[in-house]
PDB file of N, CA and C in Angstrom:
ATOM      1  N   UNK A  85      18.782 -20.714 -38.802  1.00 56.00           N
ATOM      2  CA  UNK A  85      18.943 -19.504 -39.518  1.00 56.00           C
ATOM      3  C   UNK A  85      17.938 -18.422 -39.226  1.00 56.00           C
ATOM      4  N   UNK A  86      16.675 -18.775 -38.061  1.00 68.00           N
ATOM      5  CA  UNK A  86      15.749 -17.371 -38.211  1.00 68.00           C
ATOM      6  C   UNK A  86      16.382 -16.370 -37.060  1.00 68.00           C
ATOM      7  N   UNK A  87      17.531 -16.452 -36.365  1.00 66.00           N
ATOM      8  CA  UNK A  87      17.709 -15.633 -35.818  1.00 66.00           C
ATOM      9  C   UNK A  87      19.358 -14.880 -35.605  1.00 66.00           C
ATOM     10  N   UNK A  88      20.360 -15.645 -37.111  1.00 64.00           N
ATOM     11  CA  UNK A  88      21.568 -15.377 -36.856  1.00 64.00           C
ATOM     12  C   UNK A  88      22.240 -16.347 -36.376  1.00 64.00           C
ATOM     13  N   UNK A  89      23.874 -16.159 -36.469  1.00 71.00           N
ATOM     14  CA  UNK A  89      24.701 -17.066 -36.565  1.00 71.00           C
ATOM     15  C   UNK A  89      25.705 -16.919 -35.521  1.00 71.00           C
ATOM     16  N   UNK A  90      26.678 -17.397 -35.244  1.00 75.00           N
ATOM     17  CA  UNK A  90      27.882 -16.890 -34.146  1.00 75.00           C
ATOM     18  C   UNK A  90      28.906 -16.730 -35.561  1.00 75.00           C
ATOM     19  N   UNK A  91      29.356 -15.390 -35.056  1.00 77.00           N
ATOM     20  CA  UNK A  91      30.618 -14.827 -35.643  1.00 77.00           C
ATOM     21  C   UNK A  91      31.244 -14.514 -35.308  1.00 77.00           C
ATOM     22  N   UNK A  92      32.724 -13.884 -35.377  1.00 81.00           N
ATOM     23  CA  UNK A  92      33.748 -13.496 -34.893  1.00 81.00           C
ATOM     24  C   UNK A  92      34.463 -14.247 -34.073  1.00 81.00           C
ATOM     25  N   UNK A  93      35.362 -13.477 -33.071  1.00 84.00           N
ATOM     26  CA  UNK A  93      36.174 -13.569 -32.081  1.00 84.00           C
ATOM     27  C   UNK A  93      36.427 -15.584 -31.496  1.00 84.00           C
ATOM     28  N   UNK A  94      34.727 -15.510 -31.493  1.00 86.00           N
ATOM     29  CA  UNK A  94      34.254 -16.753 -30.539  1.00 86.00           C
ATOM     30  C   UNK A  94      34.207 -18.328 -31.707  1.00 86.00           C
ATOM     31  N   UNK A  95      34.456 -17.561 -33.011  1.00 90.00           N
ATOM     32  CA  UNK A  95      34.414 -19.110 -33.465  1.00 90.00           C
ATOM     33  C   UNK A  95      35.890 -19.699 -34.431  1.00 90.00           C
ATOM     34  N   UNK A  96      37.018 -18.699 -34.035  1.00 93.00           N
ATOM     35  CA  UNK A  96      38.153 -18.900 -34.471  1.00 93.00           C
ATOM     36  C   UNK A  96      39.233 -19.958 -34.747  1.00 93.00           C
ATOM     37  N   UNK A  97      39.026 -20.279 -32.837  1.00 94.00           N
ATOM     38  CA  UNK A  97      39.109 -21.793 -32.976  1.00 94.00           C
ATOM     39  C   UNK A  97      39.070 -23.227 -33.980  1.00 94.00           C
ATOM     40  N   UNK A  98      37.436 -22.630 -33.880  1.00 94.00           N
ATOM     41  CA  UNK A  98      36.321 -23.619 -35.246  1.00 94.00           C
ATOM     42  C   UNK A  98      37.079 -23.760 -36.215  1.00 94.00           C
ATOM     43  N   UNK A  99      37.712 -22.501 -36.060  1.00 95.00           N
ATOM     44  CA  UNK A  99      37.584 -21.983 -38.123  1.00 95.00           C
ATOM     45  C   UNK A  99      39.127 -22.925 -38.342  1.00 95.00           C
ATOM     46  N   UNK A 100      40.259 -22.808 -37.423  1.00 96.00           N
ATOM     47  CA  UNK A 100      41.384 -22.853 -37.557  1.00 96.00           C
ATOM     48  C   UNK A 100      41.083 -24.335 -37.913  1.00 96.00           C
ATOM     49  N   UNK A 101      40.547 -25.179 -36.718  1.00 96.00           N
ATOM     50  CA  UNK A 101      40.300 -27.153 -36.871  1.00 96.00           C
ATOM     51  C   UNK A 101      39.936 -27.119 -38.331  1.00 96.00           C
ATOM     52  N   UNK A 102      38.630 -26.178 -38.541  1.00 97.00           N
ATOM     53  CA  UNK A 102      38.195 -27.115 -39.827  1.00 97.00           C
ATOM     54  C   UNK A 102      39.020 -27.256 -40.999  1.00 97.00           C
ATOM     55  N   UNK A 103      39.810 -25.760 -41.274  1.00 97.00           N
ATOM     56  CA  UNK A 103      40.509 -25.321 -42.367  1.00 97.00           C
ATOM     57  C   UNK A 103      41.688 -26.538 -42.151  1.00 97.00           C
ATOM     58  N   UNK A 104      42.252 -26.834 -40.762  1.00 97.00           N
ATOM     59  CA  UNK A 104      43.455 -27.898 -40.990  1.00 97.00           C
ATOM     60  C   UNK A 104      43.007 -29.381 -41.871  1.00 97.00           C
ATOM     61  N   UNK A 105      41.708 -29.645 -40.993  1.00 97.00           N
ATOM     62  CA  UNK A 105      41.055 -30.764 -41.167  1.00 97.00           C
ATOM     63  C   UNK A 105      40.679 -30.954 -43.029  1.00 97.00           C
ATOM     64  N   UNK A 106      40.662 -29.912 -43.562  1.00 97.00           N
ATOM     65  CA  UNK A 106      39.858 -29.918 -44.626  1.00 97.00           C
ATOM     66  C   UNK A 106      41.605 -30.002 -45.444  1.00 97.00           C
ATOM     67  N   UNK A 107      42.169 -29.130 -45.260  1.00 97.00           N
ATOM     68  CA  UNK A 107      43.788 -29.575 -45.832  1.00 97.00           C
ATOM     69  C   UNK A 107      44.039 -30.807 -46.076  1.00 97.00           C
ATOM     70  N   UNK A 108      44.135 -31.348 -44.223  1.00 96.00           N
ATOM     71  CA  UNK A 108      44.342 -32.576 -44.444  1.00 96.00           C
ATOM     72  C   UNK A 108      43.700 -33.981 -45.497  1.00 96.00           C
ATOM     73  N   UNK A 109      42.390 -33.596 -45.536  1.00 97.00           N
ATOM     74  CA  UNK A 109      41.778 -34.484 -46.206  1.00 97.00           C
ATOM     75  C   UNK A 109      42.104 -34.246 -47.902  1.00 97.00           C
ATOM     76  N   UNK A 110      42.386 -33.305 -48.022  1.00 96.00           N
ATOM     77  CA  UNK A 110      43.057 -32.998 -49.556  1.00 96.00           C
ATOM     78  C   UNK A 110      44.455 -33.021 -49.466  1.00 96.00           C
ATOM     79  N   UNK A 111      45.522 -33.274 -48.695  1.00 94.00           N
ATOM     80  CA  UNK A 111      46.723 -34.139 -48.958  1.00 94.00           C
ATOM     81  C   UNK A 111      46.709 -34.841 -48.622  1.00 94.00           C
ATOM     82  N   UNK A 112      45.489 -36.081 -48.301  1.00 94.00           N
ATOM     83  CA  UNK A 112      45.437 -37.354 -47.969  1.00 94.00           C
ATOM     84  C   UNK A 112      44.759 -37.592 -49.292  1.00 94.00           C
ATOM     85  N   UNK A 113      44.053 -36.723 -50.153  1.00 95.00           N
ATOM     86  CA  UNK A 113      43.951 -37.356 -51.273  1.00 95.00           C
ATOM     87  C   UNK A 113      42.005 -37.927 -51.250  1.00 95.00           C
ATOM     88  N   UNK A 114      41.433 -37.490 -50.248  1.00 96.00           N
ATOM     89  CA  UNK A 114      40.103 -37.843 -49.820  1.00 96.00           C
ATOM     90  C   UNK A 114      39.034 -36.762 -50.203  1.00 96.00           C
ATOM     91  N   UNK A 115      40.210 -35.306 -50.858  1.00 97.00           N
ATOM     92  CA  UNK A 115      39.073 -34.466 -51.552  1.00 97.00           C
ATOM     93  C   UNK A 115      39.851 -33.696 -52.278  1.00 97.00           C
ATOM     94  N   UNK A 116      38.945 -32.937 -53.367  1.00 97.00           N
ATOM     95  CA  UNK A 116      39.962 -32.497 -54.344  1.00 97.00           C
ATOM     96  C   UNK A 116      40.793 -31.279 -53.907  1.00 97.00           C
ATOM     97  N   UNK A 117      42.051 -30.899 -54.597  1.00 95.00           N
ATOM     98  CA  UNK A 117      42.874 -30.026 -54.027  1.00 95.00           C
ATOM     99  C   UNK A 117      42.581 -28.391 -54.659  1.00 95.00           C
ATOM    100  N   UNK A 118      41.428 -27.558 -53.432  1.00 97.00           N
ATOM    101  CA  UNK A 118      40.837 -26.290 -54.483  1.00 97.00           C
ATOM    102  C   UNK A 118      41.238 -25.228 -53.195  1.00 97.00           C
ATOM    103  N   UNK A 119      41.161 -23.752 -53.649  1.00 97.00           N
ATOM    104  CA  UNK A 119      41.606 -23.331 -52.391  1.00 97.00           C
ATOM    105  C   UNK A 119      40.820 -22.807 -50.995  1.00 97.00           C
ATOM    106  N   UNK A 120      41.348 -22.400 -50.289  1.00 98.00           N
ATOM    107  CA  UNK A 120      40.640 -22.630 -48.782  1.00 98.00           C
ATOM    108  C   UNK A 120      40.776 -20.994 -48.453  1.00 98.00           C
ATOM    109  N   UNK A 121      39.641 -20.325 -48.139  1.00 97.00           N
ATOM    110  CA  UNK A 121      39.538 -19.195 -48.012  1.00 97.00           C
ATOM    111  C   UNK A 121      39.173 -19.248 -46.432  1.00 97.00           C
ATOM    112  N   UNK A 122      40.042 -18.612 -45.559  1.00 96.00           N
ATOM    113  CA  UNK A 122      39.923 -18.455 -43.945  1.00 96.00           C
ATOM    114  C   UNK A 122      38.880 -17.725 -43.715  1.00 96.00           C
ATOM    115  N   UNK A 123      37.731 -18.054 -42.760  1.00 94.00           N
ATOM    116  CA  UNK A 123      36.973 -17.277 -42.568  1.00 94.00           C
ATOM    117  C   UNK A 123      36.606 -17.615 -41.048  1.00 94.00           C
ATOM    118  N   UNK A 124      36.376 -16.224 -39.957  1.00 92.00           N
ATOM    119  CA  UNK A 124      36.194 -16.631 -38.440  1.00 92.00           C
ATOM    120  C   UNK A 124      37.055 -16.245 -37.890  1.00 92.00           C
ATOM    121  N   UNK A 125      36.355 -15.045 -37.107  1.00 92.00           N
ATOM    122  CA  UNK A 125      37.232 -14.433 -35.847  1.00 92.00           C
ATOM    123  C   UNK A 125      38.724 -13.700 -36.204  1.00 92.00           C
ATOM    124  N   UNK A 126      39.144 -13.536 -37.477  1.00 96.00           N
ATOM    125  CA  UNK A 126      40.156 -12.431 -37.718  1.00 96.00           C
ATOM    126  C   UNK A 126      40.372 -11.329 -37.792  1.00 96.00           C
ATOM    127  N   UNK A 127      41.539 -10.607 -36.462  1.00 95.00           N
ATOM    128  CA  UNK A 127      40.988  -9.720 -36.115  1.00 95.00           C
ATOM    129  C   UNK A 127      42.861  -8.525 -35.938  1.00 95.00           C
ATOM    130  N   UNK A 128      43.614  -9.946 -36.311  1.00 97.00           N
ATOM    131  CA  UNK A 128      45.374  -9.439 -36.317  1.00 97.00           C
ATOM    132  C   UNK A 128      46.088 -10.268 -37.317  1.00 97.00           C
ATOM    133  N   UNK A 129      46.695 -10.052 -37.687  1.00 97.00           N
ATOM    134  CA  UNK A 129      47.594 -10.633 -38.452  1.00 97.00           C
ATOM    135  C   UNK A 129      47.945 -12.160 -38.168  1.00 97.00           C
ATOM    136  N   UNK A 130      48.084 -12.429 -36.339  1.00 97.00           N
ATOM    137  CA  UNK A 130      48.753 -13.366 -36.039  1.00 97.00           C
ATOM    138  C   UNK A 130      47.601 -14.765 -36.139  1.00 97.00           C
ATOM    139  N   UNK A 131      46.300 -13.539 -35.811  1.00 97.00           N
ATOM    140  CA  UNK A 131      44.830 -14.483 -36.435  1.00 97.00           C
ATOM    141  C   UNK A 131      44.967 -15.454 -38.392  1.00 97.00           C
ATOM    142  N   UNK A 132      45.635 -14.329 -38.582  1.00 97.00           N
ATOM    143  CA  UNK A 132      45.141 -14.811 -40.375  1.00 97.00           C
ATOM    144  C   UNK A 132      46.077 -15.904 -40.400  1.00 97.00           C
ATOM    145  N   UNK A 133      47.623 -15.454 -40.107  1.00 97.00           N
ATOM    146  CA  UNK A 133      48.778 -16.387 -39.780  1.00 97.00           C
ATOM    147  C   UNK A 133      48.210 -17.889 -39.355  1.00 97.00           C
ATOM    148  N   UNK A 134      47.615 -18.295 -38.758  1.00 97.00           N
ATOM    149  CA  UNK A 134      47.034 -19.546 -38.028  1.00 97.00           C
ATOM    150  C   UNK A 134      46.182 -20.213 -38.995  1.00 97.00           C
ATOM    151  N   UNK A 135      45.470 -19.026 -39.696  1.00 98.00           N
ATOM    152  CA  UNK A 135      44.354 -19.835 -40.367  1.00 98.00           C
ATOM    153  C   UNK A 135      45.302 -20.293 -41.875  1.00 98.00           C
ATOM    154  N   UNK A 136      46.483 -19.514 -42.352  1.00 98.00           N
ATOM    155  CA  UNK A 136      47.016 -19.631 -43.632  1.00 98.00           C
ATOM    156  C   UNK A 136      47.768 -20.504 -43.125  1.00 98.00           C
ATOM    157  N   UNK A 137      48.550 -21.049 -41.119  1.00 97.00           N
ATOM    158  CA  UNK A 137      49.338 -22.302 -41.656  1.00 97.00           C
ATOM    159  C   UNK A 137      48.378 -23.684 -41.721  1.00 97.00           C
ATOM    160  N   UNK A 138      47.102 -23.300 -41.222  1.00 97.00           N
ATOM    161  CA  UNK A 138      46.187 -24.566 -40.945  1.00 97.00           C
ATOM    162  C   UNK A 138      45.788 -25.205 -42.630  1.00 97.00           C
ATOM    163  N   UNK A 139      46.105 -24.004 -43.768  1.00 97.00           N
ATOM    164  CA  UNK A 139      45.800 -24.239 -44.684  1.00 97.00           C
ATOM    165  C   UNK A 139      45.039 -23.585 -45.727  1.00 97.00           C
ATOM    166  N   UNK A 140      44.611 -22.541 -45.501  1.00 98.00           N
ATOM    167  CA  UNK A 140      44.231 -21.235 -46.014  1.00 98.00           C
ATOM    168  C   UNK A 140      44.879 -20.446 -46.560  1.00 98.00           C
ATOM    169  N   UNK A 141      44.421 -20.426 -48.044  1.00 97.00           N
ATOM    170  CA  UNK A 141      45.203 -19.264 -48.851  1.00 97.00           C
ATOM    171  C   UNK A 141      45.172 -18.368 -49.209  1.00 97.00           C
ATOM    172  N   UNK A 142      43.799 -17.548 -48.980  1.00 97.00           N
ATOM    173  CA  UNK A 142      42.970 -16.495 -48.386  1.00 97.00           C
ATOM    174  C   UNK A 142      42.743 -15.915 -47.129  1.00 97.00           C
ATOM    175  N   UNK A 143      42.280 -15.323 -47.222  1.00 97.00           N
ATOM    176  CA  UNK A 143      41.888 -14.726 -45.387  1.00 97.00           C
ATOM    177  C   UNK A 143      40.590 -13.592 -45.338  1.00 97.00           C
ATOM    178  N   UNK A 144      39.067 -13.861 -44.945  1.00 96.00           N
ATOM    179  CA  UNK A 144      38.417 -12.690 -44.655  1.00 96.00           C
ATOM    180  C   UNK A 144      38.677 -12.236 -43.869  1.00 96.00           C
ATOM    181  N   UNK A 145      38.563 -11.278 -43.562  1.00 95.00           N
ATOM    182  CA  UNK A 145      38.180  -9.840 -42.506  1.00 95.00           C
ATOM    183  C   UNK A 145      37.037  -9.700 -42.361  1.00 95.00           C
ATOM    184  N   UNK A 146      36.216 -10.144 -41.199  1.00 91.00           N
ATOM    185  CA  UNK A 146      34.576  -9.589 -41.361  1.00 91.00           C
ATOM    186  C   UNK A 146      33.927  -8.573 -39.678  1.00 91.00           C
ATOM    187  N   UNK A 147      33.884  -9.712 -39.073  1.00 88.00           N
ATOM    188  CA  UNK A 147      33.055  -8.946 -37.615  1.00 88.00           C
ATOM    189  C   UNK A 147      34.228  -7.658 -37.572  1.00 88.00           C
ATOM    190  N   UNK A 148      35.301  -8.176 -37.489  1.00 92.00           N
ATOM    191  CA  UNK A 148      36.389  -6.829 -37.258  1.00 92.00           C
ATOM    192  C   UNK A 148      36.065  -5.411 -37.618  1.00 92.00           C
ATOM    193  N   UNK A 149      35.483  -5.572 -39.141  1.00 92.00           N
ATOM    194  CA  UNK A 149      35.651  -4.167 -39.797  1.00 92.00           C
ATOM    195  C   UNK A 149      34.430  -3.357 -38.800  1.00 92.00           C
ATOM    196  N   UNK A 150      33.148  -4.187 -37.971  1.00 91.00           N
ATOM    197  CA  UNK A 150      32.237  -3.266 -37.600  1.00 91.00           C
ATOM    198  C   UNK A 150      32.988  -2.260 -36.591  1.00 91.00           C
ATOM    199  N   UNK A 151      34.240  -2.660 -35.810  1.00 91.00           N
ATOM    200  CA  UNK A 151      34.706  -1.494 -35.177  1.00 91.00           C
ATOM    201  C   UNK A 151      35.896  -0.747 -35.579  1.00 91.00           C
ATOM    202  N   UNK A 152      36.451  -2.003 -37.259  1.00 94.00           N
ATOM    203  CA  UNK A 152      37.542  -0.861 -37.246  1.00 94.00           C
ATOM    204  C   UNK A 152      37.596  -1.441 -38.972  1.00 94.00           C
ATOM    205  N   UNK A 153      36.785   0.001 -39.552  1.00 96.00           N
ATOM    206  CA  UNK A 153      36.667  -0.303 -41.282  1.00 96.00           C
ATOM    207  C   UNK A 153      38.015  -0.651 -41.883  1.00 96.00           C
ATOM    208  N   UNK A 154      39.094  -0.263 -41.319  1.00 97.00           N
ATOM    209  CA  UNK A 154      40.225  -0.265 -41.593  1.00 97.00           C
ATOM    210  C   UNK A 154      40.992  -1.823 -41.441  1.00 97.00           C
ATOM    211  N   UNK A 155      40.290  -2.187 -40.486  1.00 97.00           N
ATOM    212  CA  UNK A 155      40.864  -3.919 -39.997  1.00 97.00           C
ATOM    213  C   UNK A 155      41.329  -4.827 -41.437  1.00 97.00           C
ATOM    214  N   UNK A 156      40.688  -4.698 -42.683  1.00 97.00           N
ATOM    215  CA  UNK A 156      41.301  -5.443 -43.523  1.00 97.00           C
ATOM    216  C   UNK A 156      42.632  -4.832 -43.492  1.00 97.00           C
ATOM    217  N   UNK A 157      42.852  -3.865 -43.871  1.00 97.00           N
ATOM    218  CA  UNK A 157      44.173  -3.286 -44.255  1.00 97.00           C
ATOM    219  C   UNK A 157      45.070  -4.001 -43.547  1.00 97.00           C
ATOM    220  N   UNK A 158      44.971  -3.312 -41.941  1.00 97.00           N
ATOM    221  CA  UNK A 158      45.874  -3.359 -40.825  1.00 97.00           C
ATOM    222  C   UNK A 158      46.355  -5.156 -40.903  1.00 97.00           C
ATOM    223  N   UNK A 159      45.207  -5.817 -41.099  1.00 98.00           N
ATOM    224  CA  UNK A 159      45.572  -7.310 -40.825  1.00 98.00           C
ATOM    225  C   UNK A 159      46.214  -7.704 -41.776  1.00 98.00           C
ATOM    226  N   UNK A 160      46.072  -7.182 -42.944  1.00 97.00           N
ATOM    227  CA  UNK A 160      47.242  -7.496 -43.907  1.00 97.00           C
ATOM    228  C   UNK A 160      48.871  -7.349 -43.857  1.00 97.00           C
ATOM    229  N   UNK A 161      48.877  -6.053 -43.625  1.00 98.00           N
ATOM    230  CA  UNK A 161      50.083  -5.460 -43.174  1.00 98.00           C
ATOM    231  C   UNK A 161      50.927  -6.479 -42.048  1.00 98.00           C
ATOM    232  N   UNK A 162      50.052  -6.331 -40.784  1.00 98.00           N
ATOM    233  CA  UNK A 162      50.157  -7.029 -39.548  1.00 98.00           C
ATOM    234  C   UNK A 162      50.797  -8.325 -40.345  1.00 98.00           C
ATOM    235  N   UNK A 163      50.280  -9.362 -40.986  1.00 98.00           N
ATOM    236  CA  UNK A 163      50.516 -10.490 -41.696  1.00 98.00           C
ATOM    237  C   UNK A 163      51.653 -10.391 -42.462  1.00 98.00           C
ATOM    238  N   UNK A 164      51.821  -9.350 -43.622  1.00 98.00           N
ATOM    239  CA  UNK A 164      53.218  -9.570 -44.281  1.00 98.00           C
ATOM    240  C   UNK A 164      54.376  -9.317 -43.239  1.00 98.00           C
ATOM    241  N   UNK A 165      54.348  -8.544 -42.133  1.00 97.00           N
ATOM    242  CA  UNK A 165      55.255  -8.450 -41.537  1.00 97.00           C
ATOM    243  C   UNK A 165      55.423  -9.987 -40.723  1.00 97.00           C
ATOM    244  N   UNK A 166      54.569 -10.617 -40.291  1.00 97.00           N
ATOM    245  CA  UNK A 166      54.732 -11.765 -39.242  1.00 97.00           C
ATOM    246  C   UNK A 166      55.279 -12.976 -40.379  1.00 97.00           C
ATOM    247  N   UNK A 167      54.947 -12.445 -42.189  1.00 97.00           N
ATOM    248  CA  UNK A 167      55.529 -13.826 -42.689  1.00 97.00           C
ATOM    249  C   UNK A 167      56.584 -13.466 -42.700  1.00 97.00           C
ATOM    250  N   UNK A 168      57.112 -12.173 -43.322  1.00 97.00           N
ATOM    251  CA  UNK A 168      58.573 -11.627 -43.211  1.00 97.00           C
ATOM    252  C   UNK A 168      59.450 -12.118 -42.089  1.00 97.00           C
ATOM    253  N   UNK A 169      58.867 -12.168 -40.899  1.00 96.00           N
ATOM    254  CA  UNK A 169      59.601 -12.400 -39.688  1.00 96.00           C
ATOM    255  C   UNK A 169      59.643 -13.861 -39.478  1.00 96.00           C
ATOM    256  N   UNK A 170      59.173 -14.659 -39.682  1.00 95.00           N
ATOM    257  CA  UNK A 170      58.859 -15.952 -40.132  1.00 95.00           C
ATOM    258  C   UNK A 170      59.921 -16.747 -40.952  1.00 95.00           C
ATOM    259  N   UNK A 171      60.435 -15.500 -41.826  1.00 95.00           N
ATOM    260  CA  UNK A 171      61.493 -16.284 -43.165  1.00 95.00           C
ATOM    261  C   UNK A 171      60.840 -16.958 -44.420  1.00 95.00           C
ATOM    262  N   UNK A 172      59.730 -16.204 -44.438  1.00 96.00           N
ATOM    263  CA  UNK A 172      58.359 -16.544 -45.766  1.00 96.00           C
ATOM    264  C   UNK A 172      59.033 -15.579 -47.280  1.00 96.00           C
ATOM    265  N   UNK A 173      59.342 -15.840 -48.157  1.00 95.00           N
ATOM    266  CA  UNK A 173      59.045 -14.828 -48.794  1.00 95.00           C
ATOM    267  C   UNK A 173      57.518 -14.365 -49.168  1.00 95.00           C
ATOM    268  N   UNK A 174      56.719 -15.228 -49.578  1.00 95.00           N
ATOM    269  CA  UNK A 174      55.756 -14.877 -49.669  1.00 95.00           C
ATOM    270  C   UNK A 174      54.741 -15.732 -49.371  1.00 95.00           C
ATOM    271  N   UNK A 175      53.307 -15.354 -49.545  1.00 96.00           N
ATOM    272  CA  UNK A 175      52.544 -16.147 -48.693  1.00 96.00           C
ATOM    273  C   UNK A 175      52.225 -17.535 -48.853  1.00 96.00           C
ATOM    274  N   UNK A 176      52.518 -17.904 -50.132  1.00 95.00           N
ATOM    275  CA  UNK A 176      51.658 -19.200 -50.623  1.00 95.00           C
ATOM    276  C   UNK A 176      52.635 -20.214 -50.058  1.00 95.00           C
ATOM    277  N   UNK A 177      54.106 -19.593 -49.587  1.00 95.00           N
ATOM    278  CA  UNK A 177      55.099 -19.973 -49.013  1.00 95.00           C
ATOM    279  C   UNK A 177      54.327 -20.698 -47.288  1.00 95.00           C
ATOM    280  N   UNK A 178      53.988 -19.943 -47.020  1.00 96.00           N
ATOM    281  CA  UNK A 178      53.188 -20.276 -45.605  1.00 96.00           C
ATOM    282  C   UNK A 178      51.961 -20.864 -45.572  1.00 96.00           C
ATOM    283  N   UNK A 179      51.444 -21.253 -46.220  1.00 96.00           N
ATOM    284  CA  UNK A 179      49.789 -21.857 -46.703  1.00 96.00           C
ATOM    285  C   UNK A 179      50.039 -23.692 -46.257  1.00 96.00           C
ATOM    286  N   UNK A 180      49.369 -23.772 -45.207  1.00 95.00           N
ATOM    287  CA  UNK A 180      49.250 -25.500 -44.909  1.00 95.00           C
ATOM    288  C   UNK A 180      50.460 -25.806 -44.346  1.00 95.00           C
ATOM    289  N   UNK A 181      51.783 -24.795 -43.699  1.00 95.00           N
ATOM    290  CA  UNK A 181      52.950 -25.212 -43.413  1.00 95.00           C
ATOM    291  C   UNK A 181      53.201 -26.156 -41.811  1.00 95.00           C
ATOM    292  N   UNK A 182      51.835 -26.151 -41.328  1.00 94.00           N
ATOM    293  CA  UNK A 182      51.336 -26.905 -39.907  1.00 94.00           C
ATOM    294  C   UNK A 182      51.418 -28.080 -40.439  1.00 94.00           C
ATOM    295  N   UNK A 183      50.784 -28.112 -41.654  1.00 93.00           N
ATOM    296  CA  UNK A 183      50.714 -29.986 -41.800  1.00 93.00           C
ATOM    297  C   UNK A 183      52.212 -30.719 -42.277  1.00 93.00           C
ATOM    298  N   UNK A 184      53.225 -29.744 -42.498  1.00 84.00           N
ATOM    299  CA  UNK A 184      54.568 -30.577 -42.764  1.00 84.00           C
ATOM    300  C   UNK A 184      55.214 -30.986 -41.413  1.00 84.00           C
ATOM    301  N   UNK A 185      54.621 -29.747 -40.718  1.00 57.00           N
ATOM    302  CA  UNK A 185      55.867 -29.512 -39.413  1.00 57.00           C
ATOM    303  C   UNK A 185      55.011 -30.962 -38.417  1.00 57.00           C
ATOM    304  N   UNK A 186      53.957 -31.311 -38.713  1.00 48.00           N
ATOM    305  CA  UNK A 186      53.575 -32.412 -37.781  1.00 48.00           C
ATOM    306  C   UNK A 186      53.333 -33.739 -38.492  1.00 48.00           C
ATOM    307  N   UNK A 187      54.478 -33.474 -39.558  1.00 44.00           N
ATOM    308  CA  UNK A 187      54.581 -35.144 -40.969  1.00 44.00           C
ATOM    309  C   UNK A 187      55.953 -35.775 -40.213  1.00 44.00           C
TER     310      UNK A 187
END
């Protein structure tokens, strides 16, 4: 911690494994069922999308906003349209939907 952390773009990946991993272990019943706020490297809609089917029912916006203050908005937007297109009505509809499709 004395010199900073890796953020953004580069740890998305991370973010997507852990958030599945951490799902999983709460519909396996190995931790309690509370909710999972996405955080890491979201930067489009199709970003938040990944992290809400890995299991996330939230979504930050962070490194993004330093070049575009607006990036929460846009990624929201970006997102209701990709669940819309999806056949979601709404989001909680799409939250952890990776872990059925590979049951």
């Amino acid at each position: 911690g004395v010199t900073g952390g890796l953020s953004g773009p580069a740890i998305r990946p991370v973010a997507v494994r852990a958030i599945w991993q951490t799902r999983a272990a709460m519909l396996e019943g190995r931790l309690p069922t509370v909710p999972i706020i996405g955080v890491g490297g979201v930067r489009s809609g199709r970003d938040a999308l990944e992290l809400v089917a890995a299991g996330a029912s939230a979504i930050q916006v962070g490194t993004a906003t330093f070049n575009d203050p607006s990036a929460p908005v846009r990624v929201g937007r970006e997102l209701a349209g990709l669940l819309q297109d999806k056949g979601f009505d709404r989001l909680t509809d799409a939250v952890g939907v990776a872990h059925g499709r590979l049951a």
